[in-house]
Coordinates of C-alpha atoms in Angstrom, one line a residue:
Chain A
D1 CA 0.3 0.2 0.0
V2 CA 1.3 3.7 -1.0
K3 CA 1.7 5.5 2.4
V4 CA 1.7 9.5 2.5
T5 CA 2.1 10.5 6.0
Q6 CA 1.9 13.9 6.9
S7 CA 3.2 14.5 10.2
S8 CA 0.4 16.4 12.3
R9 CA -3.1 15.8 12.0
Y10 CA -3.8 19.0 13.9
L11 CA -1.8 22.4 14.3
V12 CA -2.2 25.5 16.7
K13 CA 0.1 28.1 15.8
R14 CA 0.6 31.8 16.5
T15 CA 0.9 34.5 14.1
G16 CA 4.9 35.2 12.8
E17 CA 5.9 31.9 13.7
K18 CA 7.6 29.8 11.3
V19 CA 5.6 26.6 10.6
F20 CA 7.1 23.3 8.9
L21 CA 4.6 20.8 7.6
E22 CA 6.7 17.5 6.8
C23 CA 5.2 14.7 4.3
V24 CA 7.1 11.4 3.6
Q25 CA 5.9 9.5 0.7
D26 CA 7.2 5.4 0.9
M27 CA 6.6 4.4 -2.9
D28 CA 9.4 6.5 -4.8
H29 CA 7.5 8.7 -6.6
E30 CA 8.7 11.5 -8.3
N31 CA 6.3 14.3 -8.0
M32 CA 4.7 15.8 -4.7
F33 CA 2.5 18.6 -4.0
W34 CA 1.4 20.9 -1.4
Y35 CA -2.2 21.9 -1.9
R36 CA -4.6 23.7 0.6
Q37 CA -8.2 23.6 1.0
D38 CA -10.4 26.1 2.1
P39 CA -14.4 25.7 2.2
G40 CA -15.7 26.5 -1.6
L41 CA -12.6 27.2 -3.1
G42 CA -11.7 23.2 -3.8
L43 CA -7.7 22.4 -3.5
R44 CA -5.7 25.2 -4.6
L45 CA -2.0 24.0 -5.6
I46 CA 0.9 25.8 -3.3
Y47 CA 4.0 24.3 -4.8
F48 CA 4.7 21.1 -6.1
S49 CA 8.1 18.9 -6.7
Y50 CA 9.1 16.8 -9.7
D51 CA 12.3 15.9 -8.5
V52 CA 14.8 15.9 -5.7
K53 CA 15.7 19.3 -5.1
M54 CA 13.3 20.9 -7.8
K55 CA 10.3 22.7 -7.3
E56 CA 8.0 24.9 -9.1
K57 CA 5.3 27.3 -7.9
G58 CA 1.5 26.7 -7.7
D59 CA -1.2 28.7 -8.0
I60 CA -0.9 30.6 -4.6
P61 CA 2.8 30.2 -3.8
E62 CA 3.0 33.9 -1.3
G63 CA 4.1 33.6 1.9
Y64 CA 5.3 29.6 1.6
S65 CA 8.0 28.0 0.8
V66 CA 9.1 24.4 0.0
S67 CA 12.0 21.9 0.4
R68 CA 12.9 18.7 -0.9
E69 CA 16.3 17.2 0.1
K70 CA 15.4 13.7 -0.2
K71 CA 13.1 11.9 -2.7
E72 CA 10.9 10.8 -0.3
R73 CA 10.4 13.8 1.6
F74 CA 8.7 17.4 0.4
S75 CA 8.3 20.1 3.2
L76 CA 6.1 23.1 3.0
I77 CA 7.4 25.9 5.2
L78 CA 5.0 28.9 6.2
E79 CA 7.6 31.7 6.6
S80 CA 5.7 33.9 9.3
A81 CA 2.3 32.2 10.0
S82 CA -0.3 35.0 9.7
T83 CA -4.4 34.2 10.2
N84 CA -5.3 34.2 6.5
Q85 CA -3.0 30.6 6.5
T86 CA -5.5 28.6 8.7
S87 CA -6.5 26.2 6.2
M88 CA -6.2 22.6 5.8
Y89 CA -3.4 21.4 4.0
L90 CA -3.2 18.3 2.0
C91 CA 0.2 16.4 0.5
A92 CA 0.1 14.7 -2.3
S93 CA 2.5 12.2 -4.2
S94 CA 2.6 10.3 -7.9
L95 CA 4.3 8.6 -10.3
F96 CA 5.8 10.6 -13.0
S97 CA 4.6 8.9 -16.6
I98 CA 6.2 10.3 -20.2
T99 CA 2.6 9.7 -21.2
L100 CA 0.2 10.8 -18.8
M101 CA 2.2 12.9 -16.9
N102 CA 0.6 12.6 -13.7
T103 CA -0.4 9.0 -12.8
E104 CA -3.0 8.8 -10.1
A105 CA -1.9 10.8 -6.9
F106 CA -1.9 9.8 -3.4
F107 CA -2.7 11.9 -0.4
G108 CA -2.2 12.1 3.3
Q109 CA -4.6 12.7 5.6
G110 CA -4.2 16.3 6.0
T111 CA -3.2 18.8 8.2
R112 CA -5.2 21.3 9.9
L113 CA -3.2 24.3 10.8
T114 CA -4.7 27.0 12.6
V115 CA -2.8 30.3 13.0
V116 CA -3.7 32.5 16.7
Chain B
S1 CA -6.3 29.3 -11.6
Q2 CA -8.8 26.4 -11.5
Q3 CA -8.8 24.1 -14.5
G4 CA -11.5 21.8 -13.8
E5 CA -15.1 22.9 -12.8
E6 CA -17.6 20.8 -11.4
D7 CA -21.1 20.7 -11.4
P8 CA -23.3 20.6 -9.4
Q9 CA -21.8 22.3 -6.7
A10 CA -23.9 20.0 -4.3
L11 CA -26.4 17.6 -5.0
S12 CA -29.0 15.5 -2.7
I13 CA -30.4 12.5 -3.4
Q14 CA -32.0 9.1 -2.2
E15 CA -30.1 6.1 -1.9
G16 CA -30.6 3.5 -4.8
E17 CA -30.5 6.2 -7.3
N18 CA -28.0 7.3 -9.7
A19 CA -25.7 10.6 -9.1
T20 CA -24.1 12.5 -11.9
M21 CA -21.4 14.8 -11.6
N22 CA -19.8 17.1 -14.6
C23 CA -16.8 18.3 -15.0
S24 CA -15.6 21.1 -17.5
Y25 CA -12.0 21.9 -18.1
K26 CA -10.2 24.6 -20.1
T27 CA -6.9 23.6 -21.6
S28 CA -5.6 20.3 -23.4
I29 CA -5.1 17.4 -21.5
N30 CA -3.8 13.7 -21.5
N31 CA -5.5 12.6 -19.0
L32 CA -8.8 13.7 -16.4
Q33 CA -9.1 12.2 -13.1
W34 CA -11.5 11.7 -10.2
Y35 CA -11.2 11.4 -6.6
R36 CA -13.5 11.1 -3.6
Q37 CA -13.1 13.0 -0.3
N38 CA -14.8 11.9 2.9
S39 CA -15.3 14.8 5.4
G40 CA -12.0 16.1 6.7
R41 CA -10.0 13.3 5.1
G42 CA -7.5 13.0 2.5
L43 CA -8.3 12.4 -1.2
V44 CA -8.9 8.9 -2.7
H45 CA -8.4 8.4 -6.6
L46 CA -11.4 6.7 -7.9
I47 CA -10.5 6.7 -11.6
L48 CA -8.4 8.0 -14.7
I49 CA -9.6 8.1 -18.0
R50 CA -6.8 9.1 -20.9
S51 CA -7.5 11.8 -23.6
N52 CA -8.1 9.1 -26.3
E53 CA -10.8 7.0 -24.2
R54 CA -14.3 7.9 -24.0
E55 CA -15.6 6.1 -21.3
K56 CA -14.6 3.8 -18.4
H57 CA -16.0 1.8 -16.0
S58 CA -15.1 0.6 -12.6
G59 CA -17.3 -0.9 -10.1
R60 CA -20.6 1.0 -10.0
L61 CA -18.7 4.1 -11.5
R62 CA -18.9 5.1 -14.7
V63 CA -16.7 8.1 -15.9
T64 CA -17.0 9.7 -19.9
L65 CA -14.8 12.1 -21.3
D66 CA -15.8 14.4 -24.4
T67 CA -12.6 16.1 -25.8
S68 CA -14.1 18.1 -28.1
K69 CA -16.5 20.2 -25.5
K70 CA -13.7 19.4 -22.6
S71 CA -15.9 17.9 -20.2
S72 CA -15.9 14.6 -18.4
S73 CA -19.0 13.0 -16.3
L74 CA -18.7 10.5 -13.2
L75 CA -22.1 8.6 -12.9
I76 CA -22.2 6.4 -9.6
T77 CA -25.2 4.2 -10.3
A78 CA -27.5 2.4 -7.0
S79 CA -25.9 4.7 -4.5
R80 CA -25.4 3.7 -0.9
A81 CA -25.3 6.4 2.4
A82 CA -21.7 5.3 2.2
D83 CA -21.4 7.2 -1.2
T84 CA -21.7 10.8 0.8
A85 CA -18.6 12.7 0.1
S86 CA -16.9 15.2 -2.5
Y87 CA -16.1 14.6 -5.5
F88 CA -13.5 16.1 -7.5
C89 CA -11.8 15.8 -11.0
A90 CA -8.5 16.9 -11.5
T91 CA -6.5 17.4 -15.2
P92 CA -2.5 17.3 -14.9
L93 CA -1.9 20.7 -17.2
K94 CA 0.0 19.5 -20.7
E95 CA 2.1 22.7 -20.5
Y96 CA 2.8 22.8 -17.4
G97 CA 4.5 19.6 -16.9
N98 CA 3.7 17.8 -13.8
K99 CA 1.3 20.4 -12.7
L100 CA -2.0 18.4 -10.9
V101 CA -5.0 20.9 -11.0
F102 CA -8.3 20.3 -9.0
G103 CA -11.5 22.0 -9.3
A104 CA -13.8 23.2 -6.4
G105 CA -15.6 19.6 -6.4
T106 CA -19.4 18.7 -6.0
I107 CA -20.6 17.6 -2.4
L108 CA -22.9 14.9 -2.6
R109 CA -25.4 13.5 0.3
V110 CA -27.1 10.1 -0.2
K111 CA -29.7 9.9 2.0
S112 CA -30.9 6.4 3.5

């Protein structure tokens, strides 16, 4: 079974704190993604990575950065947490395919982050 | 920017009825994927349809793809209360390599 594990299920942080959200996958997938999910807005892509040390901005990268030092781990960093970053954060991974680009994505259980 | 737009936003049906959800997208794709999300959890992949396929089945799920209209539909037959969830379509954007973009989703409620 593919496993994508996010380090925390629930997290409460203070405004201005630097926050690290960790994601680990065990299936040697090339692609990894970070999304945030807010009611009525669906999943919005923050950053994605297609290889170690490679990263691409998604649709809403402002206020976030990422790190991919090892293939299995993709970290999302909130440089200075703000209340408008309170959200559900979802990590996903997928295998790269030349013909399909993305095969099915496997998701972690999500981290519900509250910034107070 | 969201590539997929699901329709309707919400759907409420009785157990045993069929549920149909639609997805429209804007740019060319090489595949389209459907996912389910139970409340407060991560998404689970349901089915992938390639751009050269028109229809695909998996159990009670039937997905169609019309690339000329840039649309897809997901049909769940003989729905059950356990099908209550949010359903999303997702497309990898060809011109952006591996970027996987989701729509806003359809909330399905199946009443028993």
